PDB file of C-alpha atoms in Angstrom:
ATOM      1  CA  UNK A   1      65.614  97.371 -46.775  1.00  0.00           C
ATOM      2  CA  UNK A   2      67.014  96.295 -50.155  1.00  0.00           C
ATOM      3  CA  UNK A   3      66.996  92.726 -51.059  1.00  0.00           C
ATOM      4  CA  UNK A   4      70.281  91.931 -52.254  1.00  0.00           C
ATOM      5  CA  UNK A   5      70.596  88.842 -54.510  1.00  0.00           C
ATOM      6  CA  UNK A   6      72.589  86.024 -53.500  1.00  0.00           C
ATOM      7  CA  UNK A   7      75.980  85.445 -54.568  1.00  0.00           C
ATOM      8  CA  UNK A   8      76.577  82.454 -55.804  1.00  0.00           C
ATOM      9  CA  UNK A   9      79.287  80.483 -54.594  1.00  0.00           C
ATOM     10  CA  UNK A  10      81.404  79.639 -57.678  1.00  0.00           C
ATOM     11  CA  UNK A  11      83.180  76.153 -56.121  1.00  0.00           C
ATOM     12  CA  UNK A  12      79.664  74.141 -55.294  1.00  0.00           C
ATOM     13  CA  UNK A  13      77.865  73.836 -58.629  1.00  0.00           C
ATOM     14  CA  UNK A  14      74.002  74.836 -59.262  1.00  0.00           C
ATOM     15  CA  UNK A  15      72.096  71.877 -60.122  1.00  0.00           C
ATOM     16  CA  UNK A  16      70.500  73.709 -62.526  1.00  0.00           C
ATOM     17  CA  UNK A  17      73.238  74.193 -64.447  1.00  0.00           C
ATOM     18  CA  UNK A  18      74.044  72.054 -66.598  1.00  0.00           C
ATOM     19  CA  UNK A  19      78.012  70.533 -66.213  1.00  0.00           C
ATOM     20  CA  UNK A  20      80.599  71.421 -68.584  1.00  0.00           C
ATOM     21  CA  UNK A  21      80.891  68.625 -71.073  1.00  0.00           C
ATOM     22  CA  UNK A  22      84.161  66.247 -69.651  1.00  0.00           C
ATOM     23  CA  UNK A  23      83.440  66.944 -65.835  1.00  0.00           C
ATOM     24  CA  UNK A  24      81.531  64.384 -63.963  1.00  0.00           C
ATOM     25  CA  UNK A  25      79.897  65.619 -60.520  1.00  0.00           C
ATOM     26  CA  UNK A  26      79.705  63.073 -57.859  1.00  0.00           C
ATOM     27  CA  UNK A  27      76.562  61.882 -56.538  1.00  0.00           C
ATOM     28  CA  UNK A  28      74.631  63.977 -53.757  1.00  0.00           C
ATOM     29  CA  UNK A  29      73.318  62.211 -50.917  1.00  0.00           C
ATOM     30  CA  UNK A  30      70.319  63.993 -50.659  1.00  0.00           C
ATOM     31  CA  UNK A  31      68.827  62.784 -53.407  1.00  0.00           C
ATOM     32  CA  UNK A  32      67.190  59.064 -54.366  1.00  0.00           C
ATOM     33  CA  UNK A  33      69.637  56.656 -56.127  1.00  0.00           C
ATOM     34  CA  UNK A  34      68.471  54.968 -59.584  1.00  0.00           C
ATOM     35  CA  UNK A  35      68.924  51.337 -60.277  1.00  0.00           C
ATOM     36  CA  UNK A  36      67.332  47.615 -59.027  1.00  0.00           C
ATOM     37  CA  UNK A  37      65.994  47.367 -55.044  1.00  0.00           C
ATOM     38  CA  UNK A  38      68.257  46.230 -53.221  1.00  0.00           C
ATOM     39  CA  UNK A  39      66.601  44.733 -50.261  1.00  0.00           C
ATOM     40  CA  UNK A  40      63.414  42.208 -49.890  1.00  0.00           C
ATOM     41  CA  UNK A  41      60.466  42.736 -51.682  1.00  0.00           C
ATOM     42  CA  UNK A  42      57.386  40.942 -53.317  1.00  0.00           C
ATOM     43  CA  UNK A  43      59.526  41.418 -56.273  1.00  0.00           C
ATOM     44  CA  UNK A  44      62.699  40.287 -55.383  1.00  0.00           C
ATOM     45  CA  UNK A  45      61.624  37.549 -52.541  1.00  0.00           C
ATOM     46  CA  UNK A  46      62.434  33.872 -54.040  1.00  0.00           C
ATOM     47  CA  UNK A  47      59.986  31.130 -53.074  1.00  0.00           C
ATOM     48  CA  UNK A  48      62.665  28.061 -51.904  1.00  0.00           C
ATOM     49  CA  UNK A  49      62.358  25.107 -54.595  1.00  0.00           C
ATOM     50  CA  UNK A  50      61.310  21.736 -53.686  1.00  0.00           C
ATOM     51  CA  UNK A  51      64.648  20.678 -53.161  1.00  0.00           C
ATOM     52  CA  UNK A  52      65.668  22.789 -50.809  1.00  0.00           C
ATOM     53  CA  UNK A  53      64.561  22.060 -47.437  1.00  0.00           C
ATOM     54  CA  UNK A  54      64.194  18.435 -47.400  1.00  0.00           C
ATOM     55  CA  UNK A  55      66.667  17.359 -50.273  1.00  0.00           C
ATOM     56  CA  UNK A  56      65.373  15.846 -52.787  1.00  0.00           C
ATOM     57  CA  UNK A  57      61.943  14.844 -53.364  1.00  0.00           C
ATOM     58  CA  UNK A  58      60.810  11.009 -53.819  1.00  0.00           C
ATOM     59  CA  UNK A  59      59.939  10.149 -57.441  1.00  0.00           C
ATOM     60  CA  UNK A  60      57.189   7.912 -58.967  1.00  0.00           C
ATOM     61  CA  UNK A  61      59.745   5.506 -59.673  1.00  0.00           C
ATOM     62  CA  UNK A  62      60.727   4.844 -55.792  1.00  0.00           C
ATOM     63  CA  UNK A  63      56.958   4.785 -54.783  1.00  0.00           C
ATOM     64  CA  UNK A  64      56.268   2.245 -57.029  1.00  0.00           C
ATOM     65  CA  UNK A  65      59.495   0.245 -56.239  1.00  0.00           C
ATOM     66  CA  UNK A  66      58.652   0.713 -52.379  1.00  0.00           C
ATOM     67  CA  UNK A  67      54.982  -0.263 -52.895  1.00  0.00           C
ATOM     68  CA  UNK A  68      56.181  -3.706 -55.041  1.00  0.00           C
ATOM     69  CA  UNK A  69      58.537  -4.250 -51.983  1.00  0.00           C
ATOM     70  CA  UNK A  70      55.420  -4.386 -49.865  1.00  0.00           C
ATOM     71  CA  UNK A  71      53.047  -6.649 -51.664  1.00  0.00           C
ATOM     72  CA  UNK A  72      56.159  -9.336 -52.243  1.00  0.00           C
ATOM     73  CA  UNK A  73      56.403  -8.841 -48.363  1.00  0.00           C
ATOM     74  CA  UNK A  74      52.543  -9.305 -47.845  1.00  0.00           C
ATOM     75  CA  UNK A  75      52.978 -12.489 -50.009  1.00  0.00           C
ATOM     76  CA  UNK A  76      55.185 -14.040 -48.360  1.00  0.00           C
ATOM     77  CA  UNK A  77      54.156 -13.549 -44.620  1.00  0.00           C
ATOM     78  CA  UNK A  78      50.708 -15.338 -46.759  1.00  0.00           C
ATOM     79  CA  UNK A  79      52.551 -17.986 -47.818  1.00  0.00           C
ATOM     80  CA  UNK A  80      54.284 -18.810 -44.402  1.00  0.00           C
ATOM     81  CA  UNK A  81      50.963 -18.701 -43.164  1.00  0.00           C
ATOM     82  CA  UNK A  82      49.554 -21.103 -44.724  1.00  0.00           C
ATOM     83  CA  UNK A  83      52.466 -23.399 -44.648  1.00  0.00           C
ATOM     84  CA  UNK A  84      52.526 -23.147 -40.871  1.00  0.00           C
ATOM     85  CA  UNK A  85      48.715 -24.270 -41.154  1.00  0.00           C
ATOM     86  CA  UNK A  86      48.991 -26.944 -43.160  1.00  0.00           C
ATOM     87  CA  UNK A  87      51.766 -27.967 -40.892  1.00  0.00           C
ATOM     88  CA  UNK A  88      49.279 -27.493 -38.096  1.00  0.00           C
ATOM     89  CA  UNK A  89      46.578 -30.254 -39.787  1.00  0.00           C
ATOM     90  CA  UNK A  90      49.258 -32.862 -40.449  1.00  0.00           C
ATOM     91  CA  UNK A  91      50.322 -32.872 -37.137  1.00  0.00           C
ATOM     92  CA  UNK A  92      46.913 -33.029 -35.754  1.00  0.00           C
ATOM     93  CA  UNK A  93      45.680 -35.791 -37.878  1.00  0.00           C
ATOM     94  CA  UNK A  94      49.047 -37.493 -36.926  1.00  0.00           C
ATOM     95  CA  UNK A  95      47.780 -37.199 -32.968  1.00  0.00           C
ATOM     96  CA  UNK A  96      44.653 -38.035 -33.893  1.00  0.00           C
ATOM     97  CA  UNK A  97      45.400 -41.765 -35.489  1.00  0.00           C
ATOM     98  CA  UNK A  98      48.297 -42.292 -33.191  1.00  0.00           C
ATOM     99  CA  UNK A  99      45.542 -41.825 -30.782  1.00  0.00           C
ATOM    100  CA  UNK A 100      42.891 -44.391 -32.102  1.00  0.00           C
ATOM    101  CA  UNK A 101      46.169 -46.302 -32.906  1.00  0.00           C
ATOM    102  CA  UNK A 102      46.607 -46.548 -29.074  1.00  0.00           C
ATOM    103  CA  UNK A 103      43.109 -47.093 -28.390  1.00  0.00           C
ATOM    104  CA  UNK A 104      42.470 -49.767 -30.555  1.00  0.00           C
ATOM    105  CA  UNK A 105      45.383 -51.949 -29.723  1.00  0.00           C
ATOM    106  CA  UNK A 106      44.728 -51.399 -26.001  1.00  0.00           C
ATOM    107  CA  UNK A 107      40.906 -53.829 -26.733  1.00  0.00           C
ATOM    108  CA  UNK A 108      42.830 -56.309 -28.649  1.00  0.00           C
ATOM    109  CA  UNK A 109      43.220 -58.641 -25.826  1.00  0.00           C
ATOM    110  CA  UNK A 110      39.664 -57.799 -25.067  1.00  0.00           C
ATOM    111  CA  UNK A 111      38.982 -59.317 -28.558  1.00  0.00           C
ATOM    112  CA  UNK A 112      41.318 -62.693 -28.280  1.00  0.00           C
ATOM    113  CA  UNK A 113      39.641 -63.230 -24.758  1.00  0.00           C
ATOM    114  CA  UNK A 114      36.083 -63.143 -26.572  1.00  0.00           C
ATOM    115  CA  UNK A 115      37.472 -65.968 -29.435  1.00  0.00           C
ATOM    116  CA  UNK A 116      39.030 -68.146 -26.988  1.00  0.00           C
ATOM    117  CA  UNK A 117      35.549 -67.943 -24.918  1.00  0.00           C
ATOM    118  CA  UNK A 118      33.672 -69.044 -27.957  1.00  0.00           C
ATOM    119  CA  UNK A 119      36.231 -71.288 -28.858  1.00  0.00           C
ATOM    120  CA  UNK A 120      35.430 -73.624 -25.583  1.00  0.00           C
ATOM    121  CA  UNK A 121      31.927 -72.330 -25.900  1.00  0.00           C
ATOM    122  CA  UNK A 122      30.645 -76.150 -26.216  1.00  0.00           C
ATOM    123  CA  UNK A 123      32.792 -77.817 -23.677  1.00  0.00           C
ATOM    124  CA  UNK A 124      31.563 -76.027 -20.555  1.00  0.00           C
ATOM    125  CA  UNK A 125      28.718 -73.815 -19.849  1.00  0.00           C
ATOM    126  CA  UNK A 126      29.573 -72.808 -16.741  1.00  0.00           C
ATOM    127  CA  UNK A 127      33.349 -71.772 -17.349  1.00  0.00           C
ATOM    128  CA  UNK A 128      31.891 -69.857 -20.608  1.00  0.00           C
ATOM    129  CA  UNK A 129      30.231 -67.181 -18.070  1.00  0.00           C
ATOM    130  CA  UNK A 130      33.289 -67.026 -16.303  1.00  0.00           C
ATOM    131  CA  UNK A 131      35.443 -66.379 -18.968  1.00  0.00           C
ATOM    132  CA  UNK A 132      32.904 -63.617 -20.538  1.00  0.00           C
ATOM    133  CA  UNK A 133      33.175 -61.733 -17.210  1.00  0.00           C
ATOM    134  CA  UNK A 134      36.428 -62.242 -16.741  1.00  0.00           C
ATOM    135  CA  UNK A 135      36.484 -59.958 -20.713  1.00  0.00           C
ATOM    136  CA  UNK A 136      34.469 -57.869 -19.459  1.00  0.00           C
ATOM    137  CA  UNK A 137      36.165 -56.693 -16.325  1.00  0.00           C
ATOM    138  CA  UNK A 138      39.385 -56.665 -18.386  1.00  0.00           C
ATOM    139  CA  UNK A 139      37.234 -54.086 -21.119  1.00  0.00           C
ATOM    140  CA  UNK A 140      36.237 -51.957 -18.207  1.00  0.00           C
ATOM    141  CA  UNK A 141      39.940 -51.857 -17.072  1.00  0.00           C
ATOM    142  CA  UNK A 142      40.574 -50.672 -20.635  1.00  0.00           C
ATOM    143  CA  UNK A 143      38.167 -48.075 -20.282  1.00  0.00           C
ATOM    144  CA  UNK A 144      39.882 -46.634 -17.012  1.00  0.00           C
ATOM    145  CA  UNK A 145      43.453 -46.466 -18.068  1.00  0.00           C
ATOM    146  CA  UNK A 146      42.089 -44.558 -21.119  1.00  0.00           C
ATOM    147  CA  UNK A 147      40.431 -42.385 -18.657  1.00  0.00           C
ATOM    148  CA  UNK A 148      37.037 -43.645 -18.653  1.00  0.00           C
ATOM    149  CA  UNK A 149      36.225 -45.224 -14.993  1.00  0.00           C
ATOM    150  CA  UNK A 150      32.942 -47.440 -14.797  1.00  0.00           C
ATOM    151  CA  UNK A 151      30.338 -45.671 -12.870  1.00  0.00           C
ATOM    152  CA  UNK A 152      27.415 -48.586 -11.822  1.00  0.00           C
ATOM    153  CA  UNK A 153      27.035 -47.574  -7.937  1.00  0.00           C
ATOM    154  CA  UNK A 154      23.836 -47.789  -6.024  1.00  0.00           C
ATOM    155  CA  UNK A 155      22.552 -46.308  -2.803  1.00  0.00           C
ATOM    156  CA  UNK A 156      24.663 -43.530  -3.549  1.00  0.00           C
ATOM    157  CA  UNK A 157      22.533 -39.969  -4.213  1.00  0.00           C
ATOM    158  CA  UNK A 158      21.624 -38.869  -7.330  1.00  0.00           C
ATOM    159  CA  UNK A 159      23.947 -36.788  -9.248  1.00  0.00           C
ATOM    160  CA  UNK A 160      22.403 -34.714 -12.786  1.00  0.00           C
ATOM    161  CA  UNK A 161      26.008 -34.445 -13.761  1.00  0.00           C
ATOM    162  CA  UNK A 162      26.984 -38.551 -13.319  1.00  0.00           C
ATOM    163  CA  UNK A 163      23.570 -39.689 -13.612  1.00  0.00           C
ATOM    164  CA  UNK A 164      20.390 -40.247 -16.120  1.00  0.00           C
ATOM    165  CA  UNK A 165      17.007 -40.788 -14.685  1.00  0.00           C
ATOM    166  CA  UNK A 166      15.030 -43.277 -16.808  1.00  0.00           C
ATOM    167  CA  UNK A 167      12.446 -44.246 -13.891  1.00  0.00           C
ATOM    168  CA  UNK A 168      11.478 -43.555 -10.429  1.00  0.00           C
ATOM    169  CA  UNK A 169      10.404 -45.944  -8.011  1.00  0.00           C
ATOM    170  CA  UNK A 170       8.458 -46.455  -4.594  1.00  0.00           C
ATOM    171  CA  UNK A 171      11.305 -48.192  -2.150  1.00  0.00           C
ATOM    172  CA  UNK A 172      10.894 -48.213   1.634  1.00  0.00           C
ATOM    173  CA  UNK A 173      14.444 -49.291   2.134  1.00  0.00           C
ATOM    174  CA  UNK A 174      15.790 -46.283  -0.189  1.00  0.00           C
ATOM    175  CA  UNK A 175      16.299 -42.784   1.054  1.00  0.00           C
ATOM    176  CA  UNK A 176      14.463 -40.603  -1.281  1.00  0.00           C
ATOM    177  CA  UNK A 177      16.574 -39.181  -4.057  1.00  0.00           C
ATOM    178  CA  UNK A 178      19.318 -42.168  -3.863  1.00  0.00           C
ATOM    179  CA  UNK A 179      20.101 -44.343  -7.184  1.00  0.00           C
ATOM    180  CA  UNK A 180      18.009 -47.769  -6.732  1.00  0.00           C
ATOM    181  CA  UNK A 181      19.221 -49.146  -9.446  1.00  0.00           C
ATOM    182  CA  UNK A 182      21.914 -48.822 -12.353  1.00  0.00           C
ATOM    183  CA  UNK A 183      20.163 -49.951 -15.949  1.00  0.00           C
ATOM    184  CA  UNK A 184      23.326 -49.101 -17.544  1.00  0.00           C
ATOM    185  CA  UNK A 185      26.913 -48.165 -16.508  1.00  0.00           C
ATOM    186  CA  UNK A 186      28.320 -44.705 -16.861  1.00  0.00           C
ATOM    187  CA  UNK A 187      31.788 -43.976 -18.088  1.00  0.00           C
ATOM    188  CA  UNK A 188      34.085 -40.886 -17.705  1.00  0.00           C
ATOM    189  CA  UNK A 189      33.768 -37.609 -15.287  1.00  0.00           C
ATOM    190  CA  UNK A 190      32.962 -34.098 -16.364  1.00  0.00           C
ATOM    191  CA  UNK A 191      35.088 -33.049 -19.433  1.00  0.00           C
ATOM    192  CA  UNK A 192      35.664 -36.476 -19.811  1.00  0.00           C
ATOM    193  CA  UNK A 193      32.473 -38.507 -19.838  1.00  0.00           C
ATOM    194  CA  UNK A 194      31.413 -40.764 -22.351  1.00  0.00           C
ATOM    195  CA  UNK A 195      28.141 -40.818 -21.418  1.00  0.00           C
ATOM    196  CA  UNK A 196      26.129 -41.300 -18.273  1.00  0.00           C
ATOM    197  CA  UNK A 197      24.543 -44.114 -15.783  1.00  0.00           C
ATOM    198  CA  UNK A 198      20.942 -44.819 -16.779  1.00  0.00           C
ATOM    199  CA  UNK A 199      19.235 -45.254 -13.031  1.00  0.00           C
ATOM    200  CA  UNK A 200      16.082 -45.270 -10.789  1.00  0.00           C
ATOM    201  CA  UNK A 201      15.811 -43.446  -8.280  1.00  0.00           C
ATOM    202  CA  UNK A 202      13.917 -43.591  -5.184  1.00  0.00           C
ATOM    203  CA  UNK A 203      10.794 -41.804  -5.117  1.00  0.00           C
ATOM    204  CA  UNK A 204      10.460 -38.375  -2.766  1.00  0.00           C
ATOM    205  CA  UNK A 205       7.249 -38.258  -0.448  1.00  0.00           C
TER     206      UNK A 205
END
C-alpha cells in the first residue's frame, strides 16, 4: 500500500518553520513557559524579619533603662527597710526605760521608809524593827504589782519548778518530800520568775 505523505495544513503553522518576519504566533499551551517561578520555592520563600511577628524588638537602650529602674527600686525597698528598723530600736529602747522608769519610781517609797527608819534609829529600838518590816512588806508588795509574788511557804510539797533544794533534813513531823524550811524567798511564776525559794526538804525513808 503506498505511503502517501501528509499534506500539510497551510492555516496551523509548522514549528519548524521559521515565521515570516512581522507575524508574531501566539503561545502554545503545550509547551513550558520561560520567565521567574512563580510559586514557593527555596528560592523565592522569604524568611519573616524580626519585626514582623512580635513588632518591634527591645533594644539595648530599654534593657538597660529597665534594669536601672530595678536597682533604684531594690534601693529603696533597702532604705525603707532599714528606716523601719531603726524605727523598731527607738521604740524599743523607749519601752524599755519607760519600763525601768516605772519600776524604779514604784521602790521610792520603799527608799524614804528606810531613811525615816534610820532617822529615829536612836530613839527606839523596838519601833526600829517595826518600821523595817513594815518596808519590807511594802517592797514585797512592790514586787507583786510588778508581777513578782513572794513565794516563802512551808509544809507545802516540793516543787523543781518554784523551788531550790539547798539541804535535806531528818523531820518526824514532815511528810517526806514537803519544804521544811524557806532559806530564802522566791519571786515570780514560770515565764515570770525572778528566781527561786532556797528550801529543805524533808528527808524520804
Amino acid at each position: 500500500m503506498p505511503i502517501h505523505p501528509r499534506e500539510s495544513d497551510p492555516a496551523v503553522p509548522d514549528p519548524a518553520d521559521p515565521a515570516p518576519e512581522g507575524v508574531v504566533h501566539p503561545p502554545r499551551e503545550d509547551l513550558p513557559r520561560s520567565g521567574p517561578p512563580t510559586g514557593p520555592g527555596p528560592d523565592t520563600d522569604e524568611q519573616p524579619g524580626p519585626d514582623a511577628a512580635g513588632g518591634l524588638a527591645p533594644s539595648e537602650d530599654e534593657h538597660t533603662t529597665e534594669l536601672k529602674e530595678l536597682e533604684d527600686r531594690w534601693r529603696r525597698a533597702l532604705a525603707d527597710l532599714d528606716n523601719v528598723r531603726k524605727r523598731h530600736a527607738r521604740e524599743l529602747e523607749r519601752e524599755r526605760t519607760g519600763e525601768r522608769s516605772r519600776t524604779a519610781a514604784a521602790f521610792l517609797p520603799v527608799l524614804d521608809n528606810l531613811e525615816l527608819a534610820l532617822t529615829h534609829a536612836g530613839s527606839d529600838p523596838d519601833a526600829i524593827v517595826e518600821g523595817v518590816r513594815a518596808v519590807r512588806d511594802q517592797a514585797v508588795n512592790v514586787l507583786e504589782l510588778l508581777g513578782y509574788p513572794r513565794h516563802a511557804e512551808t509544809g507545802v510539797g516540793f516543787d523543781p519548778a518554784r523551788h531550790e533544794v539547798v539541804g535535806v533534813v531528818q523531820d518526824p513531823d514532815a511528810p517526806p518530800g514537803t519544804v521544811v524550811e524557806v532559806l530564802r524567798p522566791g519571786y515570780g511564776d514560770g515565764e515570770r520568775q525572778l528566781r527561786p525559794a532556797a528550801v529543805t526538804v524533808a528527808k524520804r525513808e
